[in-house]
Short mmCIF file of C-alpha atoms in Angstrom, two decimals:
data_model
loop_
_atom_site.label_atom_id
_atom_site.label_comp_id
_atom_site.label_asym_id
_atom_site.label_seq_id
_atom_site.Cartn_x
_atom_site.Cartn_y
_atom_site.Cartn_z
CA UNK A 1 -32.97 -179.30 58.54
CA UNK A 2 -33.22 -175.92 60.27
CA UNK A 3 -36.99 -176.11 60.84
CA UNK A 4 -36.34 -180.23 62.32
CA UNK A 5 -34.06 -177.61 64.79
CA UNK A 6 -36.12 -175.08 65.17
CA UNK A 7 -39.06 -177.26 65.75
CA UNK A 8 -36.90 -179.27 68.70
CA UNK A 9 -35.56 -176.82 70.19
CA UNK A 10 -38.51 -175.23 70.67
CA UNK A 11 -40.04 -178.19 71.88
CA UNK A 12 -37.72 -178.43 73.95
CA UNK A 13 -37.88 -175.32 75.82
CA UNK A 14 -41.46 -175.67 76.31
CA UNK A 15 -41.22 -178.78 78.11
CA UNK A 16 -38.47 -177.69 80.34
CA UNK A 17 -40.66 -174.57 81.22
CA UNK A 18 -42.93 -176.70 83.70
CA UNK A 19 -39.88 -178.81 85.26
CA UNK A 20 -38.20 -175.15 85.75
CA UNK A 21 -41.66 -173.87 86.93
CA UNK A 22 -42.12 -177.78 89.35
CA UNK A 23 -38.34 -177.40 90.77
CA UNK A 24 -38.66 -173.70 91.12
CA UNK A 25 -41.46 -173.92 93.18
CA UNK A 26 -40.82 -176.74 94.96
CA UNK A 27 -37.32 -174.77 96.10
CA UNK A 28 -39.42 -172.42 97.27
CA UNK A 29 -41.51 -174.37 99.31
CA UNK A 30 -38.60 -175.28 101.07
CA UNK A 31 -37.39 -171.60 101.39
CA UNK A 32 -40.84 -170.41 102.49
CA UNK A 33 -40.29 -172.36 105.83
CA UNK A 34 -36.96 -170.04 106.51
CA UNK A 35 -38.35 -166.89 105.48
CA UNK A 36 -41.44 -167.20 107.17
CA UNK A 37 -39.63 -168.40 110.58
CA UNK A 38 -37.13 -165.74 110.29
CA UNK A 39 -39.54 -162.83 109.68
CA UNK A 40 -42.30 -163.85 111.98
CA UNK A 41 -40.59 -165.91 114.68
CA UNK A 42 -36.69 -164.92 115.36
CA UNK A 43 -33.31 -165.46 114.29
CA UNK A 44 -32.72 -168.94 116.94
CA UNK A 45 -35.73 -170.51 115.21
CA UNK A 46 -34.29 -170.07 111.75
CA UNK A 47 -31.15 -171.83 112.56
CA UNK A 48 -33.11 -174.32 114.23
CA UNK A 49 -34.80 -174.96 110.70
CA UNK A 50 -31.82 -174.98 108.97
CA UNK A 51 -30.07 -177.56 110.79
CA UNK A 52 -33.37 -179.57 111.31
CA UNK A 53 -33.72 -179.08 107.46
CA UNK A 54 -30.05 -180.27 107.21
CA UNK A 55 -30.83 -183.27 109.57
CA UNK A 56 -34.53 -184.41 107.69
CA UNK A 57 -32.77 -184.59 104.16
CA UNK A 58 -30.75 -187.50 105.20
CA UNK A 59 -34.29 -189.53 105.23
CA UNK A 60 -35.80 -188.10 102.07
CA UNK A 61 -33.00 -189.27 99.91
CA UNK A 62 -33.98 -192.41 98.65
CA UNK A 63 -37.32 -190.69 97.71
CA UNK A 64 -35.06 -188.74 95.49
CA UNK A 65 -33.42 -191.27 93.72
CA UNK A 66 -36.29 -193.41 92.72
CA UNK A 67 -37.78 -190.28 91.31
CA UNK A 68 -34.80 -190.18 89.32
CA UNK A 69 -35.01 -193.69 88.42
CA UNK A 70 -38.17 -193.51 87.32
CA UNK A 71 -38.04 -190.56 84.86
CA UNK A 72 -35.34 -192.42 83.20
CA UNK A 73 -36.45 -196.03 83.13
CA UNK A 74 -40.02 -195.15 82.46
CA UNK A 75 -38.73 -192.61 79.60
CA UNK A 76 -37.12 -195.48 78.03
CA UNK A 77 -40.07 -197.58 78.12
CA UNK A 78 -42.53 -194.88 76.41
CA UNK A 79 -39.44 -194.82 73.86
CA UNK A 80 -40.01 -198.72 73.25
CA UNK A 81 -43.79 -198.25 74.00
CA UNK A 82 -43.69 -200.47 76.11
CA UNK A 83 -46.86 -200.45 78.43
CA UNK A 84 -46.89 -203.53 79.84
CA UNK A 85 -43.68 -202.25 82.14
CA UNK A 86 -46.00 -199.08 82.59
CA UNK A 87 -48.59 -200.22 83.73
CA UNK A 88 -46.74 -202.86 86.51
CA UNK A 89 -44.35 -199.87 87.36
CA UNK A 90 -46.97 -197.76 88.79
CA UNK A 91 -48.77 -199.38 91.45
CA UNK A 92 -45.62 -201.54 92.47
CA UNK A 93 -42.86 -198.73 92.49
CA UNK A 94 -45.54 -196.71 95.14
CA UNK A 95 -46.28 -199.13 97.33
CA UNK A 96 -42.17 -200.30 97.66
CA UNK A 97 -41.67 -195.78 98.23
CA UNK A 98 -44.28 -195.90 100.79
CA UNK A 99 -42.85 -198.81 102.74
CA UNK A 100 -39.80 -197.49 102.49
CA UNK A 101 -40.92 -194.16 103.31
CA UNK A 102 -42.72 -195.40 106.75
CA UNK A 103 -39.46 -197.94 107.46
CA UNK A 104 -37.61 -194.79 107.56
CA UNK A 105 -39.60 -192.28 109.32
CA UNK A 106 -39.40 -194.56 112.05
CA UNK A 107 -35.70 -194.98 111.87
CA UNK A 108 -35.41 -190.77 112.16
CA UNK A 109 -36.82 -190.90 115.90
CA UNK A 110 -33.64 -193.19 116.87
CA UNK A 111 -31.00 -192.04 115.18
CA UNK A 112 -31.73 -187.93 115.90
CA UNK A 113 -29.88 -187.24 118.85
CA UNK A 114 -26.69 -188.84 117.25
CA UNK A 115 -27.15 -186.69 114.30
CA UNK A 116 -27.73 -183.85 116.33
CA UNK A 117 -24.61 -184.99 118.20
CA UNK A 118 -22.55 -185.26 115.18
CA UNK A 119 -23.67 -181.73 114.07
CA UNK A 120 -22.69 -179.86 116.87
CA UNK A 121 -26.09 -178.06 117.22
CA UNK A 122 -25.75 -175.27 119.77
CA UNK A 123 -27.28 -176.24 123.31
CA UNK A 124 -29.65 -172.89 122.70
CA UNK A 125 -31.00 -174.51 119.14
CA UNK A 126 -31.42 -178.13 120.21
CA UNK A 127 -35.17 -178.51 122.06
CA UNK A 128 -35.93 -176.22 118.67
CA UNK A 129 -34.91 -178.39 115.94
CA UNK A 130 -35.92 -181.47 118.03
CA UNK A 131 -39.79 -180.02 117.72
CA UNK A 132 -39.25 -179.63 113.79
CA UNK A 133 -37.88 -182.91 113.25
CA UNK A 134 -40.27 -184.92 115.11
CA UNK A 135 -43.13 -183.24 113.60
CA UNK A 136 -41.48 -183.58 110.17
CA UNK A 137 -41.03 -187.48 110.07
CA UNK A 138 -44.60 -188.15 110.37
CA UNK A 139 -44.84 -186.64 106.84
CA UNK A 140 -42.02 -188.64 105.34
CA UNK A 141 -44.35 -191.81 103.86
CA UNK A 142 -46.39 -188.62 101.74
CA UNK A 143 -43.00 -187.30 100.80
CA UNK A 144 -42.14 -190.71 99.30
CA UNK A 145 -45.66 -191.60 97.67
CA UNK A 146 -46.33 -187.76 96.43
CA UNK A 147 -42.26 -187.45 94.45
CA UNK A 148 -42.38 -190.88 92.90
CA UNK A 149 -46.04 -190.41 91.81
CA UNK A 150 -45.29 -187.10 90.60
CA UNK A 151 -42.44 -188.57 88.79
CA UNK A 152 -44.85 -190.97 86.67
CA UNK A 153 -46.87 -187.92 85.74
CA UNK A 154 -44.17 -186.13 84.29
CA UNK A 155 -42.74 -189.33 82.65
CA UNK A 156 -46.22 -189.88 81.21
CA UNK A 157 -45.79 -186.56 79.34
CA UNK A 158 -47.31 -184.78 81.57
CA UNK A 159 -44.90 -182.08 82.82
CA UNK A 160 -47.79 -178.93 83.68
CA UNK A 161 -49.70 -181.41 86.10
CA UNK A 162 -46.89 -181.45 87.83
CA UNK A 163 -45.71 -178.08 87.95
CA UNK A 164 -49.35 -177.38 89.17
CA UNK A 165 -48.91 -180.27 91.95
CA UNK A 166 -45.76 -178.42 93.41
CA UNK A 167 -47.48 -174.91 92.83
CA UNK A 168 -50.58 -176.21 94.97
CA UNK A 169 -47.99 -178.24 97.86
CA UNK A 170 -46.15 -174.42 97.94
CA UNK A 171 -49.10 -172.56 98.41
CA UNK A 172 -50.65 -174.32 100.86
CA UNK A 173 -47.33 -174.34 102.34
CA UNK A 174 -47.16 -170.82 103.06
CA UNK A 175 -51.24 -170.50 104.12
CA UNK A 176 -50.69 -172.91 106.66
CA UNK A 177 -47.63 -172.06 107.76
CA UNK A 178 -48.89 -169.04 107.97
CA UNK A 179 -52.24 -170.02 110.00
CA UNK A 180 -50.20 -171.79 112.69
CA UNK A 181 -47.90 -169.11 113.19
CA UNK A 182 -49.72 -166.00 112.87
CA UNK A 183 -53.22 -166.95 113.88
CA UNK A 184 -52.67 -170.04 115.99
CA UNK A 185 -49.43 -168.75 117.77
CA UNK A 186 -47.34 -172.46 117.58
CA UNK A 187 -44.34 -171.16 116.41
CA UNK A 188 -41.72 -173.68 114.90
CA UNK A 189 -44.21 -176.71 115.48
CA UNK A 190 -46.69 -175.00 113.32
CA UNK A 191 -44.08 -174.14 110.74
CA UNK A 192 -43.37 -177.87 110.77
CA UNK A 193 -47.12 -179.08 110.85
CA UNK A 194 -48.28 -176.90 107.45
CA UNK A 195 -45.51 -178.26 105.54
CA UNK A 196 -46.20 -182.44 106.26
CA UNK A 197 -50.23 -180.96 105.91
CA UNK A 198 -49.14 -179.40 102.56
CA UNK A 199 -47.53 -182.58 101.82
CA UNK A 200 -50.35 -184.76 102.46
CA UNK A 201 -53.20 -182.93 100.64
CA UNK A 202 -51.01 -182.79 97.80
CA UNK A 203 -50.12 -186.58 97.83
CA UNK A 204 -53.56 -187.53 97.59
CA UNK A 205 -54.49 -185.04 94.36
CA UNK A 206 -51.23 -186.48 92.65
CA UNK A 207 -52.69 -190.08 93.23
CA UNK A 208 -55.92 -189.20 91.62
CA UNK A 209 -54.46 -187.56 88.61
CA UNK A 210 -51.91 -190.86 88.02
CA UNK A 211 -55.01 -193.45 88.65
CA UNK A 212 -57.26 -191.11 86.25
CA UNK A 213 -53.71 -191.37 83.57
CA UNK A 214 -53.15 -195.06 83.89
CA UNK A 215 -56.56 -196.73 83.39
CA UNK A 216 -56.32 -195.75 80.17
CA UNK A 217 -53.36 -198.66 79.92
CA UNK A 218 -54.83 -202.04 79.41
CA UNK A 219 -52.29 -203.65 81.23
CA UNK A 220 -52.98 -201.29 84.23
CA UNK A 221 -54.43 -202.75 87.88
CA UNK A 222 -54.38 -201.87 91.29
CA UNK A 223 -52.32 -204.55 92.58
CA UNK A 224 -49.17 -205.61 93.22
CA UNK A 225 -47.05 -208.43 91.66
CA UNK A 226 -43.21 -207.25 91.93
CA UNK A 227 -41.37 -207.61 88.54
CA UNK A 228 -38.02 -208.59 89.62
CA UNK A 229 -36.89 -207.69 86.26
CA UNK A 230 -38.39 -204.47 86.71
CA UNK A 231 -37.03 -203.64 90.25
CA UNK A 232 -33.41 -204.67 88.89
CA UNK A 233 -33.78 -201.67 86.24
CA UNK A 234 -34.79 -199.10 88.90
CA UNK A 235 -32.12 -200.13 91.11
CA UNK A 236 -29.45 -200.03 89.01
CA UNK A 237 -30.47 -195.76 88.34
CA UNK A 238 -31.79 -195.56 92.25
CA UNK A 239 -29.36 -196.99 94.19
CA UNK A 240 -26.24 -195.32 92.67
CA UNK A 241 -28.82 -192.17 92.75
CA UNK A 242 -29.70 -192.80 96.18
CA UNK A 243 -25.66 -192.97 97.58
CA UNK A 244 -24.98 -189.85 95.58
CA UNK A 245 -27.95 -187.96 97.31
CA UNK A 246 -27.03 -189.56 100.79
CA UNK A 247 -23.59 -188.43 100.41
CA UNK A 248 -24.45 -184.97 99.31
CA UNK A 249 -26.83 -184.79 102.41
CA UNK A 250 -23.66 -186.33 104.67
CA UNK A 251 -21.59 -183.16 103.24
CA UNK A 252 -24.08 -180.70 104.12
CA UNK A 253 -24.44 -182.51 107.70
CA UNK A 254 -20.52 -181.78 107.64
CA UNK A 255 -20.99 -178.38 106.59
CA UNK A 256 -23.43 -177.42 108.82
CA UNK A 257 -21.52 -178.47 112.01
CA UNK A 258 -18.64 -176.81 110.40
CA UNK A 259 -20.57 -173.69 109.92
CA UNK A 260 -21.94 -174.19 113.58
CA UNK A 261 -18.90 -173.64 115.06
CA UNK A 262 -18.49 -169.70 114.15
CA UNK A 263 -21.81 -169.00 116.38
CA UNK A 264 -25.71 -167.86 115.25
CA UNK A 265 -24.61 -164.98 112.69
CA UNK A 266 -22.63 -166.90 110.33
CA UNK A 267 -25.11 -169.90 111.15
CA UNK A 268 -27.64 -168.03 109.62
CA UNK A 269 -25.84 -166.58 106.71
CA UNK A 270 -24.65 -170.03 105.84
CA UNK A 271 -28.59 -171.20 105.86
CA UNK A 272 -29.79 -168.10 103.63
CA UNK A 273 -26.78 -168.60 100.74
CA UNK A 274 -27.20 -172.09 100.35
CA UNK A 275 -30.90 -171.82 99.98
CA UNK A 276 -29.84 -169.01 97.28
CA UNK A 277 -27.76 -170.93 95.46
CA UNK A 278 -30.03 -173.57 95.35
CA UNK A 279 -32.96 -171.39 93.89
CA UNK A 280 -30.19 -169.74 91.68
CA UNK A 281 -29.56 -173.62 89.98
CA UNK A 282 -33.29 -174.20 89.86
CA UNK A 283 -33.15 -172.95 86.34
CA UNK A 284 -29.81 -174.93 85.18
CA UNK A 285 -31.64 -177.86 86.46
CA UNK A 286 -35.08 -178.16 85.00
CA UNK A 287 -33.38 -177.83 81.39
CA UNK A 288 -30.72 -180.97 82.86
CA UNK A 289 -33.95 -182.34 84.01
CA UNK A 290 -35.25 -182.25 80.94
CA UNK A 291 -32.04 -183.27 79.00
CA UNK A 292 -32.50 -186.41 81.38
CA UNK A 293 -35.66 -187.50 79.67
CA UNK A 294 -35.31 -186.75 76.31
CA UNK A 295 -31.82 -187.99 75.58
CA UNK A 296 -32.85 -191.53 77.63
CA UNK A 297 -35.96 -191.66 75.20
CA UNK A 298 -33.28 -190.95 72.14
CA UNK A 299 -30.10 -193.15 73.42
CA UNK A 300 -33.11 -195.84 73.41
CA UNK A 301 -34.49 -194.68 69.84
CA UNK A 302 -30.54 -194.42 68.99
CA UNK A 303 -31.83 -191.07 67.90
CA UNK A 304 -27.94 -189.56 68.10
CA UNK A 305 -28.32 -186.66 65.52
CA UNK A 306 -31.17 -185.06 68.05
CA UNK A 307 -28.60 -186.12 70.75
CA UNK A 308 -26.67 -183.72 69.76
CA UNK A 309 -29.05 -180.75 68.62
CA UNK A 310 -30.30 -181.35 72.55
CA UNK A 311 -27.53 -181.09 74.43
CA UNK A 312 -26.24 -178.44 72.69
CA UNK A 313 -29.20 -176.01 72.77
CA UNK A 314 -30.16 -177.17 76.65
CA UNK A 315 -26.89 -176.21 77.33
CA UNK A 316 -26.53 -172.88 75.43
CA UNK A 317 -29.67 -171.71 77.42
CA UNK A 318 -28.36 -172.82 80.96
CA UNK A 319 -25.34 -170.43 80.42
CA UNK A 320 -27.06 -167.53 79.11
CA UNK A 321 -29.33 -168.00 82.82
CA UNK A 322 -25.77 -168.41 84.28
CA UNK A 323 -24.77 -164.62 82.98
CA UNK A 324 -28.04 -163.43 84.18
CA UNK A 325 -28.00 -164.87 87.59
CA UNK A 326 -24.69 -163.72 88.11
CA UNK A 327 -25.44 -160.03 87.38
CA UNK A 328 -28.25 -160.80 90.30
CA UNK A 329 -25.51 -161.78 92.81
CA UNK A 330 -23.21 -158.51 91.83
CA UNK A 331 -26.11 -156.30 91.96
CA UNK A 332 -28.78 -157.28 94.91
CA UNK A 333 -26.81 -159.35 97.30
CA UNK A 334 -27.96 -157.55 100.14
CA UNK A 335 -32.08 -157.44 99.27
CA UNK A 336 -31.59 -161.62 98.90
CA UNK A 337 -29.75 -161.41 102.23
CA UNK A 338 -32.79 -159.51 103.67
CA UNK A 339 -35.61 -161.96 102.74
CA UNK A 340 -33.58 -164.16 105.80
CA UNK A 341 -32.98 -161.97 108.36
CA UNK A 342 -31.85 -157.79 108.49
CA UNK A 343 -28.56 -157.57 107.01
CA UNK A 344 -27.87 -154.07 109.37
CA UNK A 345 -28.60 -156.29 112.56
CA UNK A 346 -26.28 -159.32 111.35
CA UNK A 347 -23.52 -157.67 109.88
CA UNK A 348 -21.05 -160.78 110.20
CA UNK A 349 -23.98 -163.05 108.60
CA UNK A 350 -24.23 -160.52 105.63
CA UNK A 351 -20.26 -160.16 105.30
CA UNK A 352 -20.62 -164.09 105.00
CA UNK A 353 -23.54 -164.45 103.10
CA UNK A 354 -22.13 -161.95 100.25
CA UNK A 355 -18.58 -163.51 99.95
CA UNK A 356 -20.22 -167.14 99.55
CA UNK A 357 -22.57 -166.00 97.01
CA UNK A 358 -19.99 -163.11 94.94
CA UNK A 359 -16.77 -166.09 94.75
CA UNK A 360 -19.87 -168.78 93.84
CA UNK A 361 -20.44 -167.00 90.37
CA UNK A 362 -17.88 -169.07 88.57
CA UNK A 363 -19.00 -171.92 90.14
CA UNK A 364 -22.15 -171.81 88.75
CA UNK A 365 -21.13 -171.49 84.78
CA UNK A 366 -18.70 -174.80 85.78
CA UNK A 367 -22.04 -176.51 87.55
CA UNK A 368 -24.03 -175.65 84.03
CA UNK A 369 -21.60 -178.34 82.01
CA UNK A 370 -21.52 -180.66 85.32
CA UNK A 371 -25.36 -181.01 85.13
CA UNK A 372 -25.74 -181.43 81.64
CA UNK A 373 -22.76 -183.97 81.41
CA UNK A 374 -24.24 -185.98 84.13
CA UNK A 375 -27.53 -186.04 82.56
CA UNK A 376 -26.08 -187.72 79.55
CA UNK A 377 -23.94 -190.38 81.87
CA UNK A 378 -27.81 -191.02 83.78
CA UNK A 379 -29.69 -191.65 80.23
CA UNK A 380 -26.66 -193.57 79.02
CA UNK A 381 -26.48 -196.26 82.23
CA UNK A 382 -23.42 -194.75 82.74
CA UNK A 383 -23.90 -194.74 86.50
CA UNK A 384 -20.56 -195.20 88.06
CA UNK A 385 -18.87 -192.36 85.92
CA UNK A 386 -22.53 -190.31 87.16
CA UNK A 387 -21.37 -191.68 90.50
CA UNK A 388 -17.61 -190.79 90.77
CA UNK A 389 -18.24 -187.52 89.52
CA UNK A 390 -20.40 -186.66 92.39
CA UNK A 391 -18.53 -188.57 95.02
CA UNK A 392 -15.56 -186.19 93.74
CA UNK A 393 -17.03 -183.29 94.03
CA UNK A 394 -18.18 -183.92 97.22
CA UNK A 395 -14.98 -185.43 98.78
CA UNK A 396 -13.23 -182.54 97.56
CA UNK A 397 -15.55 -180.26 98.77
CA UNK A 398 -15.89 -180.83 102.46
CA UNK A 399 -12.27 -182.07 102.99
CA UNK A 400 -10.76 -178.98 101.60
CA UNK A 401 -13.39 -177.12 103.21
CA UNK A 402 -12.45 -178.95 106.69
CA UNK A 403 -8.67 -178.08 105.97
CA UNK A 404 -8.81 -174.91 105.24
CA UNK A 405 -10.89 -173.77 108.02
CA UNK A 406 -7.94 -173.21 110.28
CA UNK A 407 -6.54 -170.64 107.30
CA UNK A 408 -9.35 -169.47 105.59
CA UNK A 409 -11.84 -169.33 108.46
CA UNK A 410 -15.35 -168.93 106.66
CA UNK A 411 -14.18 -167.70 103.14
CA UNK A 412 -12.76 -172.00 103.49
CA UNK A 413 -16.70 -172.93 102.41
CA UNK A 414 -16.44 -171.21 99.00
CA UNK A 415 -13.45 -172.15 98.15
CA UNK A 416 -13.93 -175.78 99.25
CA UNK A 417 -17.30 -175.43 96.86
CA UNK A 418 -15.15 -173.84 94.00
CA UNK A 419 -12.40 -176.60 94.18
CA UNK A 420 -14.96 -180.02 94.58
CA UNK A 421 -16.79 -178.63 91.38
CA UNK A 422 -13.56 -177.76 89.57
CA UNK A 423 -13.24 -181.97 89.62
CA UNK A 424 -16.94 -182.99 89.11
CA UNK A 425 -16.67 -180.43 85.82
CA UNK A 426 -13.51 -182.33 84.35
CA UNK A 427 -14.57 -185.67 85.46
CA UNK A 428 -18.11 -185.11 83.93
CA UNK A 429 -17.00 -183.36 80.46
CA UNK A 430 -14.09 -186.26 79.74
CA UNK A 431 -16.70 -189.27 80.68
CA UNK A 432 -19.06 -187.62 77.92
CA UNK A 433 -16.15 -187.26 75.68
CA UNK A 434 -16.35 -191.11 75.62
CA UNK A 435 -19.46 -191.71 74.73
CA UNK A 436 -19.16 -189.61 72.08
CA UNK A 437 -16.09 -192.14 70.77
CA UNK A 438 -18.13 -194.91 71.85
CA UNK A 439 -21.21 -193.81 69.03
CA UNK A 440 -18.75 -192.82 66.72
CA UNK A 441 -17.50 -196.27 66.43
CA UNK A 442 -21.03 -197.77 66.81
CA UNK A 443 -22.04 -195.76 63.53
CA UNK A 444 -18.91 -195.26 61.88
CA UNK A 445 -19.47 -191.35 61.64
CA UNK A 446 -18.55 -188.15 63.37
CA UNK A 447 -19.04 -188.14 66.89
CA UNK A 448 -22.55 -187.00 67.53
CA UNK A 449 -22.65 -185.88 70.85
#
C-alpha cells in the first residue's frame, strides 16, 4: 500500500512539474511585456500596458475556458478510451476557437473606447493603450487556436511539449520585444507586435506537434463534422468556465479604474503586485491543474481510494510552496518591486505595492484549499457550486473593495481581496464536503475524499 502511494505521488509530482514549468512561463510572458516597457521605455507606458492588458483579457476569456473544458472532457475520454470522441474533438473544437477567436477580435475594435471609458484611463495614458490594444487583437485568432491546441497536447499525456511550447512563445517574447524596442526604436507598438509574433510562430509549432499526435488515432481526419453530443459536453465545463473568467476579467476592469483614480504611482504599484501575486500562485496552480486531470480521469474510473491519496498530497505540497512564498514577500518585497519600476523614485507605488503583497500572505494559504476544492467540483460536473464559488469571491471582492475606498483608501484592495476569498474558501471546502457524502453513500464506506 505505501509503495501504490509512493509510486502516485510521485507520479504525480512529476507531471505537475511541466504544468508548473507551462503556467510559470507563460506568467512570465505576460510579465516580460511590463518589465521590459518599464525598464526600457518609462513609467506612462507601463500603465498604459497594464490597463491595455486589463482591457485585452476581456476577449481572451473564452479561449480560457475551452482550454479548461477540454483538459477535463478529453481526460475523461482517455479514462474510457474512448478515441472515437478524440479524434472528432480535435479538428472540430479548433476550428469553432478560431472562429470564435476572429468573431471577437473584431468585436475589440468597437467596443474599446467604451471600455476605456468605463475604466477611467487617464487622458495622458489613452493614445498609449489605444496603440497596444489595436495591435494586440490582430493576434487574438492565434491566442485561441495555440491554448486549445496546447490543451489537447497536454490532455494527450503530453505535459513537457507543452511546457516547451510556452518556454519557446516566452522567449521569443522577450527577443522580439526586445528587437522592436531596443534596435528598431517602436516603443509600445513594438512591445505589442513581438508578443502577437510570439504568438503566431508558436501556434503553428503546436499545430504540427497535435497533427504529428493524432494520426496515430484511426478515427482521426482533417475535417469537420460537429458532434452535437460532443459540443454539449464542452459547453457544459466552457461556458460556466467562460462566465467565471469574464467576470474575473470584469473585476479587474473594476479594479483598475478604481486603482486609476489615486494617479500614475499607485497605478503602477497596483500593475506590479498583481502580476506578483499572479506568478506567486503559478505554483498552487499547476498542482490544481494537475489535480484537474487526474481526479476527472479517476471520478470516471470511480477510482475514489486514489481520489483521496491525490488530493491530499497535491494539496500538502501547495501549502508547503505557500510557507515558502510567503517568507519571499516578508523578505524581498522591495527587489520584486524593482523589476517594475525604482522603488526610491515611486515611493507611494512601493508603500502600495508592499502593503498589497505583506496583508496578501494569508490569502494565499486560503487560495491553496480554494483551488484544489474547485478542481474537484470541475472533474466532478459540479459546475454551478465551481461557479458560485467564484462569482462569490468576486462579488465580494470588488464591492467591498468599492466601499471601502472612501475609509480605507488603497489598503481597501487587500482587504476587499482578503474578504472575497474568505467566502470562495468556505463555499469551496463545504461543496467538497458533499461529495465526499455523496461517494460515501454510493459505496457504502468511509468517505473517500
Amino acid at each position: 500500500m505505501l509503495r501504490n502511494t509512493h509510486a502516485l505521488n510521485k507520479k504525480l509530482f512529476l507531471f505537475s512539474l511541466p504544468m508548473i514549468g507551462s503556467l510559470l512561463t507563460q506568467q512570465l510572458y505576460n510579465v516580460a511585456d511590463m518589465i521590459i516597457v518599464g525598464q526600457f521605455i518609462g513609467v506612462a507606458e507601463l500603465a498604459a500596458v497594464g490597463n491595455a492588458g486589463t482591457v485585452l483579457l476581456l476577449f481572451i476569456v473564452i479561449s480560457g475556458g475551452i482550454e479548461l473544458a477540454v483538459e477535463i472532457i478529453f481526460s475523461r475520454y482517455i479514462g474510457k478510451n474512448d478515441q472515437y470522441r478524440l479524434a472528432k474533438g480535435t479538428t472540430n473544437i479548433l476550428v469553432f476557437g478560431a472562429l470564435l477567436g476572429v468573431l471577437l477580435a473584431a468585436a475589440g475594435f468597437f467596443l474599446l473606447p467604451l471600455l476605456f471609458k468605463m475604466m477611467n484611463v487617464p487622458e495622458q495614458l489613452l493614445q498609449l493603450t489605444k496603440i497596444y490594444c489595436h495591435i494586440y487583437l490582430l493576434g487574438v485568432p492565434f491566442i485561441y487556436i495555440y491554448d486549445i491546441s496546447r490543451a489537447m497536447i497536454t490532455s494527450l499525456g503530453d505535459a513537457k511539449k507543452s511546457f516547451y511550447l510556452v518556454l519557446t512563445s516566452s522567449l521569443l517574447n522577450v527577443v522580439l520585444n526586445l528587437l522592436f524596442i531596443l534596435v528598431f526604436h517602436m516603443g509600445i507598438a513594438g512591445a505589442a507586435l513581438g508578443t502577437i509574433l510570439s504568438q503566431g510562430i508558436t501556434m503553428c509549432i503546436s499545430l504540427m506537434i497535435l497533427y504529428h499526435k493524432s494520426k496515430s488515432n484511426p478515427y482521426f481526419q482533417l475535417s469537420v463534422s460537429f458532434d452535437s453530443i460532443q459540443l454539449k459536453e464542452i459547453s457544459r465545463i466552457a461556458v460556466p468556465s467562460i462566465f467565471q473568467q469574464f467576470v474575473i476579467t470584469l473585476s479587474s476592469v473594476f479594479l483598475q479604474a478604481f486603482a486609476n483614480r489615486f494617479g500614475n504611482d499607485v497605478i503602477i504599484g497596483f500593475i506590479a503586485v498583481t502580476k506578483v501575486l499572479a506568478v506567486s500562485r503559478i505554483v498552487i496552480s499547476g498542482f490544481s491543474q494537475t489535480l484537474s486531470i487526474f481526479s476527472a480521469q479517476m471520478f470516471a474510473g470511480k477510482k475514489y481510494t486514489d481520489l483521496k491519496q491525490t488530493y491530499r498530497f497535491l494539496t500538502q505540497a501547495s501549502l508547503l510552496y505557500a510557507a515558502f512564498v510567503s517568507l519571499v514577500f516578508l523578505v524581498f518585497s522591495e527587489q520584486l518591486c524593482n523589476f517594475f519600476f525604482n522603488s526610491q523614485q515611486h515611493p507611494e507605488g512601493y508603500l502600495f505595492f508592499r502593503s498589497y503583497l505583506i496583508f496578501s500572505i494569508g490569502t494565499l494559504f486560503m487560495t491553496v484549499f480554494k483551488f484544489m476544492n474547485e478542481s474537484i467540483l470541475r472533474s466532478a460536473l459540479r459546475m454551478k457550486e465551481y461557479l458560485l464559488c467564484n462569482i462569490g469571491d468576486l462579488l465580494v471582492k470588488v464591492g467591498s473593495t468599492y466601499l471601502l475606498l472612501t475609509l480605507a483608501s488603497s489598503d481597501a484592495f487587500w482587504i476587499g481581496e482578503g474578504l472575497g476569498r474568505l467566502l470562495a474558501f468556505g463555499l469551496s471546502a463545504y461543496f467538497v464536503l458533499q461529495i465526499k457524502r455523496t461517494i460515501s453513500l454510493s459505496i457504502k464506506e468511509p468517505p473517500s475524499i
